[in-house]
Amino acid sequence: MAWWKAWIEQEGVTVKSSSHFNPDPDAETLYKAMKGIGVGSQLLSHQAAVFTLPSSTLTSASPWGGHSRCIPAGTNEQAIIDVLTKRSNAQRQQIAKSFKAQFGKDLTETLKSELSGKFERLIVALMYLPYRYEAKELHDAMKGSRDDVSSFVDPGLALQDAQDLYAAGEKIRGTDEMKFITILCTRSATHLLRVKCTRNLHSYFAERLYYAMKGAGTRDGTLIRNIVSRSEIDLNLIKCHFKKMYGKTLSSMIMEDTSGDYKNALLSLVGSDP
C-alpha cells in the first residue's frame, strides 16, 4: 500500500520542506549573517554593535561625551541555524544557487570560511547532496586500508552494507558486482559478521547514536553523519526506539554531551521529543 508507506516515511522525518519557500530571501539572510551589508542604520539593527570610545581618541564628540562607532558583530550563527536546519536538502541546494547568483560566491565555501570546529562540520554536511555526502563519508572511512585494525564495529554502517548487498543482489535481477567488491574487500571479518546479523533498522541507528555519545568524549563524526543523513528519512522513528532502549530522549543526551551552536543546530535537526 503505497499511501501507507508514504505516510510512514513522512512521519519519520524531522526536517521537512518549508512551505511557501523562496530561496532568494534565505540566501540574503545567510549573506547578512556572515558578511553584513555595509555600515549604516540597516546594518546596525542586525549586524553591528555600538561601542563608546573615549573622546580623546577621536575628533568628533557624540551626545554621550564619547564617540560612537558601528562595529560589525561578526557571524550570526543562529540565523544560519534557523535557515539551514529548517529547509530540506533540495531547498538548501536552491538557496546555494541563489547565493551564487546574488553574491557571486559559493555558499559552502563561504560557510567554511566563516565557521569553525564541529559546528562548521555539521553545517557543511547539510549542504552536500545526499549521495555525495554518503560517497564522501565512505571515502573518508576507507582511507588507508581495511578496518581489521579496530575491534569496533559501526552498527549503522553494517546495517547500510546489509541493505546495499540486498539491493545489489537479491532484490533486483542481475548483480551489482562493484557494490559487493567494495563491501566485501574493505570490511573486517567482525564487521561482515555484523552485516549478516543486522535486522532492525531503527534500533541499530538508535544504538549508533547512543554509543556516539556514551562515555568519555563524543564520536562527533558518527553523531553528525547519522543525524544529517536520517533527518529526512526516519529520524523520528529512530528517536522513539532510542527512548525505549535507553530510557532517555535523544535530545536530552545531545544537551548533556554537546554545547554552543553545535548543540543548537543538532537539536534543531532532531526536533521535539517523542
PDB file of C-alpha atoms in Angstrom:
ATOM      1  CA  MET A   1       0.000   0.000   0.000  1.00  0.00           C
ATOM      2  CA  ALA A   2       1.898   2.991  -1.332  1.00  0.00           C
ATOM      3  CA  TRP A   3      -0.089   5.568   0.665  1.00  0.00           C
ATOM      4  CA  TRP A   4       0.761   3.803   3.950  1.00  0.00           C
ATOM      5  CA  LYS A   5       4.472   3.665   3.102  1.00  0.00           C
ATOM      6  CA  ALA A   6       4.413   7.347   2.151  1.00  0.00           C
ATOM      7  CA  TRP A   7       2.663   8.249   5.420  1.00  0.00           C
ATOM      8  CA  ILE A   8       5.182   6.288   7.499  1.00  0.00           C
ATOM      9  CA  GLU A   9       8.094   7.921   5.684  1.00  0.00           C
ATOM     10  CA  GLN A  10       6.621  11.394   6.190  1.00  0.00           C
ATOM     11  CA  GLU A  11       6.046  10.700   9.886  1.00  0.00           C
ATOM     12  CA  GLY A  12       9.655   9.620  10.218  1.00  0.00           C
ATOM     13  CA  VAL A  13      11.300  12.807   9.002  1.00  0.00           C
ATOM     14  CA  THR A  14      12.358  15.598  11.345  1.00  0.00           C
ATOM     15  CA  VAL A  15      13.372  18.046   8.597  1.00  0.00           C
ATOM     16  CA  LYS A  16      10.668  18.805   6.061  1.00  0.00           C
ATOM     17  CA  SER A  17      10.407  21.175   3.136  1.00  0.00           C
ATOM     18  CA  SER A  18       9.486  24.689   4.186  1.00  0.00           C
ATOM     19  CA  SER A  19       6.107  25.811   2.921  1.00  0.00           C
ATOM     20  CA  HIS A  20       5.984  28.997   0.806  1.00  0.00           C
ATOM     21  CA  PHE A  21       9.695  28.556   0.180  1.00  0.00           C
ATOM     22  CA  ASN A  22      11.663  31.247  -1.643  1.00  0.00           C
ATOM     23  CA  PRO A  23      15.439  30.739  -1.876  1.00  0.00           C
ATOM     24  CA  ASP A  24      16.281  34.399  -2.549  1.00  0.00           C
ATOM     25  CA  PRO A  25      15.473  35.875   0.889  1.00  0.00           C
ATOM     26  CA  ASP A  26      17.029  32.827   2.558  1.00  0.00           C
ATOM     27  CA  ALA A  27      20.239  33.416   0.595  1.00  0.00           C
ATOM     28  CA  GLU A  28      20.177  37.077   1.574  1.00  0.00           C
ATOM     29  CA  THR A  29      19.685  36.170   5.235  1.00  0.00           C
ATOM     30  CA  LEU A  30      22.719  33.905   5.118  1.00  0.00           C
ATOM     31  CA  TYR A  31      24.792  36.582   3.398  1.00  0.00           C
ATOM     32  CA  LYS A  32      23.899  39.162   6.038  1.00  0.00           C
ATOM     33  CA  ALA A  33      24.546  36.620   8.787  1.00  0.00           C
ATOM     34  CA  MET A  34      28.088  36.094   7.553  1.00  0.00           C
ATOM     35  CA  LYS A  35      29.220  39.279   5.836  1.00  0.00           C
ATOM     36  CA  GLY A  36      26.807  42.110   6.570  1.00  0.00           C
ATOM     37  CA  ILE A  37      25.564  44.615   4.011  1.00  0.00           C
ATOM     38  CA  GLY A  38      27.536  47.729   4.923  1.00  0.00           C
ATOM     39  CA  VAL A  39      27.650  50.282   7.698  1.00  0.00           C
ATOM     40  CA  GLY A  40      24.547  52.243   8.477  1.00  0.00           C
ATOM     41  CA  SER A  41      21.219  52.020  10.222  1.00  0.00           C
ATOM     42  CA  GLN A  42      20.227  48.873   8.353  1.00  0.00           C
ATOM     43  CA  LEU A  43      23.422  47.143   9.413  1.00  0.00           C
ATOM     44  CA  LEU A  44      23.167  48.482  12.936  1.00  0.00           C
ATOM     45  CA  SER A  45      19.823  46.816  13.579  1.00  0.00           C
ATOM     46  CA  HIS A  46      21.035  43.321  12.769  1.00  0.00           C
ATOM     47  CA  GLN A  47      24.755  43.120  12.177  1.00  0.00           C
ATOM     48  CA  ALA A  48      26.559  45.682  14.295  1.00  0.00           C
ATOM     49  CA  ALA A  49      27.263  46.591  17.872  1.00  0.00           C
ATOM     50  CA  VAL A  50      27.694  50.157  19.108  1.00  0.00           C
ATOM     51  CA  PHE A  51      30.754  50.845  21.198  1.00  0.00           C
ATOM     52  CA  THR A  52      31.509  54.117  23.025  1.00  0.00           C
ATOM     53  CA  LEU A  53      35.148  55.074  22.734  1.00  0.00           C
ATOM     54  CA  PRO A  54      36.937  57.795  24.740  1.00  0.00           C
ATOM     55  CA  SER A  55      36.602  61.210  23.113  1.00  0.00           C
ATOM     56  CA  SER A  56      40.335  61.725  23.360  1.00  0.00           C
ATOM     57  CA  THR A  57      40.906  59.058  20.761  1.00  0.00           C
ATOM     58  CA  LEU A  58      38.533  60.561  18.192  1.00  0.00           C
ATOM     59  CA  THR A  59      37.924  64.046  16.847  1.00  0.00           C
ATOM     60  CA  SER A  60      34.144  64.350  16.789  1.00  0.00           C
ATOM     61  CA  ALA A  61      32.200  64.011  20.001  1.00  0.00           C
ATOM     62  CA  SER A  62      28.996  62.090  20.495  1.00  0.00           C
ATOM     63  CA  PRO A  63      25.991  63.202  22.609  1.00  0.00           C
ATOM     64  CA  TRP A  64      27.286  60.888  25.353  1.00  0.00           C
ATOM     65  CA  GLY A  65      30.640  62.630  25.640  1.00  0.00           C
ATOM     66  CA  GLY A  66      32.421  59.898  23.776  1.00  0.00           C
ATOM     67  CA  HIS A  67      32.299  58.737  20.188  1.00  0.00           C
ATOM     68  CA  SER A  68      30.013  56.054  18.801  1.00  0.00           C
ATOM     69  CA  ARG A  69      31.140  53.770  16.026  1.00  0.00           C
ATOM     70  CA  CYS A  70      29.410  50.851  14.345  1.00  0.00           C
ATOM     71  CA  ILE A  71      31.461  47.687  14.637  1.00  0.00           C
ATOM     72  CA  PRO A  72      30.295  44.541  12.797  1.00  0.00           C
ATOM     73  CA  ALA A  73      29.167  41.975  15.350  1.00  0.00           C
ATOM     74  CA  GLY A  74      30.541  39.010  13.431  1.00  0.00           C
ATOM     75  CA  THR A  75      28.809  35.887  12.236  1.00  0.00           C
ATOM     76  CA  ASN A  76      25.203  35.375  13.274  1.00  0.00           C
ATOM     77  CA  GLU A  77      25.281  31.623  13.889  1.00  0.00           C
ATOM     78  CA  GLN A  78      21.654  31.424  14.999  1.00  0.00           C
ATOM     79  CA  ALA A  79      20.452  32.886  11.706  1.00  0.00           C
ATOM     80  CA  ILE A  80      22.417  30.208   9.867  1.00  0.00           C
ATOM     81  CA  ILE A  81      20.862  27.507  12.053  1.00  0.00           C
ATOM     82  CA  ASP A  82      17.355  28.901  11.560  1.00  0.00           C
ATOM     83  CA  VAL A  83      17.663  28.778   7.777  1.00  0.00           C
ATOM     84  CA  LEU A  84      19.654  25.651   7.027  1.00  0.00           C
ATOM     85  CA  THR A  85      18.217  23.262   9.614  1.00  0.00           C
ATOM     86  CA  LYS A  86      14.655  24.200   8.691  1.00  0.00           C
ATOM     87  CA  ARG A  87      14.920  23.558   4.962  1.00  0.00           C
ATOM     88  CA  SER A  88      15.036  20.264   3.095  1.00  0.00           C
ATOM     89  CA  ASN A  89      18.193  19.284   1.270  1.00  0.00           C
ATOM     90  CA  ALA A  90      16.580  20.107  -2.071  1.00  0.00           C
ATOM     91  CA  GLN A  91      15.727  23.583  -0.771  1.00  0.00           C
ATOM     92  CA  ARG A  92      19.271  24.080   0.524  1.00  0.00           C
ATOM     93  CA  GLN A  93      20.564  23.394  -2.977  1.00  0.00           C
ATOM     94  CA  GLN A  94      18.268  26.112  -4.330  1.00  0.00           C
ATOM     95  CA  ILE A  95      19.490  28.508  -1.651  1.00  0.00           C
ATOM     96  CA  ALA A  96      23.084  27.795  -2.686  1.00  0.00           C
ATOM     97  CA  LYS A  97      22.261  28.584  -6.316  1.00  0.00           C
ATOM     98  CA  SER A  98      20.559  31.830  -5.317  1.00  0.00           C
ATOM     99  CA  PHE A  99      23.505  32.764  -3.085  1.00  0.00           C
ATOM    100  CA  LYS A 100      25.875  32.311  -6.017  1.00  0.00           C
ATOM    101  CA  ALA A 101      23.626  34.283  -8.380  1.00  0.00           C
ATOM    102  CA  GLN A 102      23.114  37.177  -5.971  1.00  0.00           C
ATOM    103  CA  PHE A 103      26.547  37.488  -4.392  1.00  0.00           C
ATOM    104  CA  GLY A 104      28.912  35.663  -6.746  1.00  0.00           C
ATOM    105  CA  LYS A 105      30.162  33.355  -4.008  1.00  0.00           C
ATOM    106  CA  ASP A 106      29.938  29.656  -3.283  1.00  0.00           C
ATOM    107  CA  LEU A 107      27.756  29.197  -0.210  1.00  0.00           C
ATOM    108  CA  THR A 108      29.521  26.110   1.126  1.00  0.00           C
ATOM    109  CA  GLU A 109      32.951  27.719   0.803  1.00  0.00           C
ATOM    110  CA  THR A 110      31.670  30.874   2.479  1.00  0.00           C
ATOM    111  CA  LEU A 111      30.295  28.828   5.366  1.00  0.00           C
ATOM    112  CA  LYS A 112      33.652  27.091   5.713  1.00  0.00           C
ATOM    113  CA  SER A 113      35.444  30.432   5.884  1.00  0.00           C
ATOM    114  CA  GLU A 114      33.068  31.872   8.494  1.00  0.00           C
ATOM    115  CA  LEU A 115      32.514  28.881  10.792  1.00  0.00           C
ATOM    116  CA  SER A 116      34.817  26.523  12.639  1.00  0.00           C
ATOM    117  CA  GLY A 117      35.024  23.293  14.568  1.00  0.00           C
ATOM    118  CA  LYS A 118      32.196  20.817  14.973  1.00  0.00           C
ATOM    119  CA  PHE A 119      29.582  23.428  14.137  1.00  0.00           C
ATOM    120  CA  GLU A 120      31.232  24.021  10.774  1.00  0.00           C
ATOM    121  CA  ARG A 121      31.410  20.268  10.131  1.00  0.00           C
ATOM    122  CA  LEU A 122      27.694  19.876  10.816  1.00  0.00           C
ATOM    123  CA  ILE A 123      26.551  22.853   8.746  1.00  0.00           C
ATOM    124  CA  VAL A 124      28.753  21.927   5.788  1.00  0.00           C
ATOM    125  CA  ALA A 125      27.395  18.361   5.929  1.00  0.00           C
ATOM    126  CA  LEU A 126      23.901  19.780   5.443  1.00  0.00           C
ATOM    127  CA  MET A 127      24.969  21.375   2.166  1.00  0.00           C
ATOM    128  CA  TYR A 128      26.022  18.165   0.434  1.00  0.00           C
ATOM    129  CA  LEU A 129      23.643  16.363  -1.879  1.00  0.00           C
ATOM    130  CA  PRO A 130      22.741  13.133  -0.024  1.00  0.00           C
ATOM    131  CA  TYR A 131      24.528  10.783  -2.403  1.00  0.00           C
ATOM    132  CA  ARG A 132      27.634  12.972  -2.443  1.00  0.00           C
ATOM    133  CA  TYR A 133      27.681  13.120   1.338  1.00  0.00           C
ATOM    134  CA  GLU A 134      27.442   9.337   1.560  1.00  0.00           C
ATOM    135  CA  ALA A 135      30.228   8.977  -1.002  1.00  0.00           C
ATOM    136  CA  LYS A 136      32.419  11.420   0.931  1.00  0.00           C
ATOM    137  CA  GLU A 137      31.838   9.587   4.209  1.00  0.00           C
ATOM    138  CA  LEU A 138      32.596   6.247   2.577  1.00  0.00           C
ATOM    139  CA  HIS A 139      35.778   7.687   1.065  1.00  0.00           C
ATOM    140  CA  ASP A 140      36.871   9.088   4.417  1.00  0.00           C
ATOM    141  CA  ALA A 141      36.120   5.786   6.155  1.00  0.00           C
ATOM    142  CA  MET A 142      38.120   3.846   3.582  1.00  0.00           C
ATOM    143  CA  LYS A 143      41.261   5.969   3.737  1.00  0.00           C
ATOM    144  CA  GLY A 144      44.197   3.721   4.423  1.00  0.00           C
ATOM    145  CA  SER A 145      43.133   0.089   4.444  1.00  0.00           C
ATOM    146  CA  ARG A 146      40.574  -2.434   5.574  1.00  0.00           C
ATOM    147  CA  ASP A 147      39.427  -1.808   9.153  1.00  0.00           C
ATOM    148  CA  ASP A 148      40.755  -5.026  10.740  1.00  0.00           C
ATOM    149  CA  VAL A 149      42.969  -2.876  12.948  1.00  0.00           C
ATOM    150  CA  SER A 150      39.952  -1.873  15.027  1.00  0.00           C
ATOM    151  CA  SER A 151      37.664  -4.128  17.028  1.00  0.00           C
ATOM    152  CA  PHE A 152      34.907  -1.506  16.994  1.00  0.00           C
ATOM    153  CA  VAL A 153      32.145  -2.252  14.519  1.00  0.00           C
ATOM    154  CA  ASP A 154      29.892   0.570  13.389  1.00  0.00           C
ATOM    155  CA  PRO A 155      26.374  -0.948  13.522  1.00  0.00           C
ATOM    156  CA  GLY A 156      24.884   1.742  11.306  1.00  0.00           C
ATOM    157  CA  LEU A 157      27.459   1.099   8.605  1.00  0.00           C
ATOM    158  CA  ALA A 158      26.875  -2.635   8.956  1.00  0.00           C
ATOM    159  CA  LEU A 159      23.159  -2.064   8.500  1.00  0.00           C
ATOM    160  CA  GLN A 160      23.704   0.088   5.443  1.00  0.00           C
ATOM    161  CA  ASP A 161      26.008  -2.543   3.988  1.00  0.00           C
ATOM    162  CA  ALA A 162      23.377  -5.203   4.562  1.00  0.00           C
ATOM    163  CA  GLN A 163      20.784  -3.132   2.731  1.00  0.00           C
ATOM    164  CA  ASP A 164      23.196  -2.368  -0.098  1.00  0.00           C
ATOM    165  CA  LEU A 165      24.110  -6.014  -0.529  1.00  0.00           C
ATOM    166  CA  TYR A 166      20.446  -6.960  -0.616  1.00  0.00           C
ATOM    167  CA  ALA A 167      19.681  -4.275  -3.194  1.00  0.00           C
ATOM    168  CA  ALA A 168      22.736  -5.239  -5.239  1.00  0.00           C
ATOM    169  CA  GLY A 169      21.985  -8.948  -5.256  1.00  0.00           C
ATOM    170  CA  GLU A 170      18.689 -10.393  -4.104  1.00  0.00           C
ATOM    171  CA  LYS A 171      16.289  -7.521  -4.660  1.00  0.00           C
ATOM    172  CA  ILE A 172      16.949  -6.940  -8.337  1.00  0.00           C
ATOM    173  CA  ARG A 173      17.725  -9.075 -11.338  1.00  0.00           C
ATOM    174  CA  GLY A 174      21.422  -9.254 -12.006  1.00  0.00           C
ATOM    175  CA  THR A 175      24.137  -8.314  -9.562  1.00  0.00           C
ATOM    176  CA  ASP A 176      25.890  -5.041  -8.806  1.00  0.00           C
ATOM    177  CA  GLU A 177      29.315  -6.620  -8.633  1.00  0.00           C
ATOM    178  CA  MET A 178      31.092  -3.373  -7.773  1.00  0.00           C
ATOM    179  CA  LYS A 179      28.975  -2.976  -4.638  1.00  0.00           C
ATOM    180  CA  PHE A 180      29.839  -6.488  -3.490  1.00  0.00           C
ATOM    181  CA  ILE A 181      33.540  -5.924  -4.153  1.00  0.00           C
ATOM    182  CA  THR A 182      33.560  -2.597  -2.274  1.00  0.00           C
ATOM    183  CA  ILE A 183      31.914  -4.019   0.833  1.00  0.00           C
ATOM    184  CA  LEU A 184      33.468  -7.478   0.973  1.00  0.00           C
ATOM    185  CA  CYS A 185      37.004  -6.284   0.277  1.00  0.00           C
ATOM    186  CA  THR A 186      37.114  -3.289   2.618  1.00  0.00           C
ATOM    187  CA  ARG A 187      35.304  -4.506   5.741  1.00  0.00           C
ATOM    188  CA  SER A 188      36.725  -6.582   8.570  1.00  0.00           C
ATOM    189  CA  ALA A 189      35.511 -10.108   9.340  1.00  0.00           C
ATOM    190  CA  THR A 190      33.855  -8.796  12.523  1.00  0.00           C
ATOM    191  CA  HIS A 191      32.061  -6.135  10.556  1.00  0.00           C
ATOM    192  CA  LEU A 192      30.844  -8.607   7.938  1.00  0.00           C
ATOM    193  CA  LEU A 193      29.512 -10.868  10.683  1.00  0.00           C
ATOM    194  CA  ARG A 194      27.530  -7.903  11.993  1.00  0.00           C
ATOM    195  CA  VAL A 195      26.171  -7.306   8.484  1.00  0.00           C
ATOM    196  CA  LYS A 196      24.845 -10.849   8.436  1.00  0.00           C
ATOM    197  CA  CYS A 197      23.104 -10.374  11.785  1.00  0.00           C
ATOM    198  CA  THR A 198      21.599  -6.964  11.059  1.00  0.00           C
ATOM    199  CA  ARG A 199      17.803  -6.891  11.454  1.00  0.00           C
ATOM    200  CA  ASN A 200      16.102  -3.802  12.907  1.00  0.00           C
ATOM    201  CA  LEU A 201      16.815  -0.564  11.071  1.00  0.00           C
ATOM    202  CA  HIS A 202      15.717   1.972  13.660  1.00  0.00           C
ATOM    203  CA  SER A 203      17.123   0.114  16.666  1.00  0.00           C
ATOM    204  CA  TYR A 204      20.546  -0.038  15.093  1.00  0.00           C
ATOM    205  CA  PHE A 205      20.618   3.660  14.297  1.00  0.00           C
ATOM    206  CA  ALA A 206      19.425   4.401  17.839  1.00  0.00           C
ATOM    207  CA  GLU A 207      22.268   2.249  19.152  1.00  0.00           C
ATOM    208  CA  ARG A 208      24.720   4.009  16.901  1.00  0.00           C
ATOM    209  CA  LEU A 209      23.677   7.438  18.166  1.00  0.00           C
ATOM    210  CA  TYR A 210      23.740   6.300  21.793  1.00  0.00           C
ATOM    211  CA  TYR A 211      27.265   4.948  21.654  1.00  0.00           C
ATOM    212  CA  ALA A 212      28.437   8.019  19.775  1.00  0.00           C
ATOM    213  CA  MET A 213      27.741   9.988  22.961  1.00  0.00           C
ATOM    214  CA  LYS A 214      28.110   7.420  25.741  1.00  0.00           C
ATOM    215  CA  GLY A 215      31.205   7.563  27.894  1.00  0.00           C
ATOM    216  CA  ALA A 216      34.125   9.940  27.739  1.00  0.00           C
ATOM    217  CA  GLY A 217      34.288  12.017  24.605  1.00  0.00           C
ATOM    218  CA  THR A 218      31.897  12.163  21.681  1.00  0.00           C
ATOM    219  CA  ARG A 219      32.224  10.459  18.306  1.00  0.00           C
ATOM    220  CA  ASP A 220      31.135  13.625  16.530  1.00  0.00           C
ATOM    221  CA  GLY A 221      31.562  12.195  13.055  1.00  0.00           C
ATOM    222  CA  THR A 222      29.115   9.391  13.835  1.00  0.00           C
ATOM    223  CA  LEU A 223      26.708  11.783  15.526  1.00  0.00           C
ATOM    224  CA  ILE A 224      26.712  14.273  12.654  1.00  0.00           C
ATOM    225  CA  ARG A 225      26.560  11.661   9.917  1.00  0.00           C
ATOM    226  CA  ASN A 226      23.555   9.860  11.382  1.00  0.00           C
ATOM    227  CA  ILE A 227      21.514  12.912  12.274  1.00  0.00           C
ATOM    228  CA  VAL A 228      22.137  14.607   8.930  1.00  0.00           C
ATOM    229  CA  SER A 229      21.579  11.500   6.804  1.00  0.00           C
ATOM    230  CA  ARG A 230      18.464  10.272   8.646  1.00  0.00           C
ATOM    231  CA  SER A 231      16.756  13.631   9.319  1.00  0.00           C
ATOM    232  CA  GLU A 232      14.828  13.479   6.044  1.00  0.00           C
ATOM    233  CA  ILE A 233      14.184   9.737   6.217  1.00  0.00           C
ATOM    234  CA  ASP A 234      13.287   8.243   9.596  1.00  0.00           C
ATOM    235  CA  LEU A 235      14.890  10.146  12.468  1.00  0.00           C
ATOM    236  CA  ASN A 236      11.568  10.489  14.313  1.00  0.00           C
ATOM    237  CA  LEU A 237      11.214   6.702  14.334  1.00  0.00           C
ATOM    238  CA  ILE A 238      14.815   6.308  15.460  1.00  0.00           C
ATOM    239  CA  LYS A 239      14.103   8.724  18.323  1.00  0.00           C
ATOM    240  CA  CYS A 240      11.224   6.538  19.516  1.00  0.00           C
ATOM    241  CA  HIS A 241      13.443   3.452  19.558  1.00  0.00           C
ATOM    242  CA  PHE A 242      16.178   5.442  21.305  1.00  0.00           C
ATOM    243  CA  LYS A 243      13.832   6.340  24.158  1.00  0.00           C
ATOM    244  CA  LYS A 244      12.534   2.775  24.508  1.00  0.00           C
ATOM    245  CA  MET A 245      16.017   1.289  24.502  1.00  0.00           C
ATOM    246  CA  TYR A 246      17.811   3.741  26.802  1.00  0.00           C
ATOM    247  CA  GLY A 247      15.121   5.395  28.908  1.00  0.00           C
ATOM    248  CA  LYS A 248      16.052   8.898  27.815  1.00  0.00           C
ATOM    249  CA  THR A 249      15.425  11.030  24.762  1.00  0.00           C
ATOM    250  CA  LEU A 250      17.966  11.639  22.036  1.00  0.00           C
ATOM    251  CA  SER A 251      17.672  15.392  22.516  1.00  0.00           C
ATOM    252  CA  SER A 252      18.363  15.135  26.273  1.00  0.00           C
ATOM    253  CA  MET A 253      21.552  13.206  25.600  1.00  0.00           C
ATOM    254  CA  ILE A 254      22.618  15.746  22.975  1.00  0.00           C
ATOM    255  CA  MET A 255      22.057  18.528  25.510  1.00  0.00           C
ATOM    256  CA  GLU A 256      24.229  16.717  28.052  1.00  0.00           C
ATOM    257  CA  ASP A 257      27.014  15.867  25.634  1.00  0.00           C
ATOM    258  CA  THR A 258      27.374  18.901  23.338  1.00  0.00           C
ATOM    259  CA  SER A 259      27.371  22.673  23.671  1.00  0.00           C
ATOM    260  CA  GLY A 260      27.028  26.022  21.937  1.00  0.00           C
ATOM    261  CA  ASP A 261      25.920  26.492  18.351  1.00  0.00           C
ATOM    262  CA  TYR A 262      26.811  22.879  17.586  1.00  0.00           C
ATOM    263  CA  LYS A 263      24.290  21.714  20.190  1.00  0.00           C
ATOM    264  CA  ASN A 264      21.614  24.152  18.993  1.00  0.00           C
ATOM    265  CA  ALA A 265      21.960  23.022  15.388  1.00  0.00           C
ATOM    266  CA  LEU A 266      21.761  19.334  16.336  1.00  0.00           C
ATOM    267  CA  LEU A 267      18.664  19.925  18.454  1.00  0.00           C
ATOM    268  CA  SER A 268      17.019  21.852  15.620  1.00  0.00           C
ATOM    269  CA  LEU A 269      17.593  18.921  13.262  1.00  0.00           C
ATOM    270  CA  VAL A 270      16.396  16.350  15.795  1.00  0.00           C
ATOM    271  CA  GLY A 271      13.178  18.210  16.592  1.00  0.00           C
ATOM    272  CA  SER A 272      10.794  17.713  19.505  1.00  0.00           C
ATOM    273  CA  ASP A 273      10.877  14.690  21.762  1.00  0.00           C
ATOM    274  CA  PRO A 274       8.560  11.727  21.050  1.00  0.00           C
TER     275      PRO A 274
END
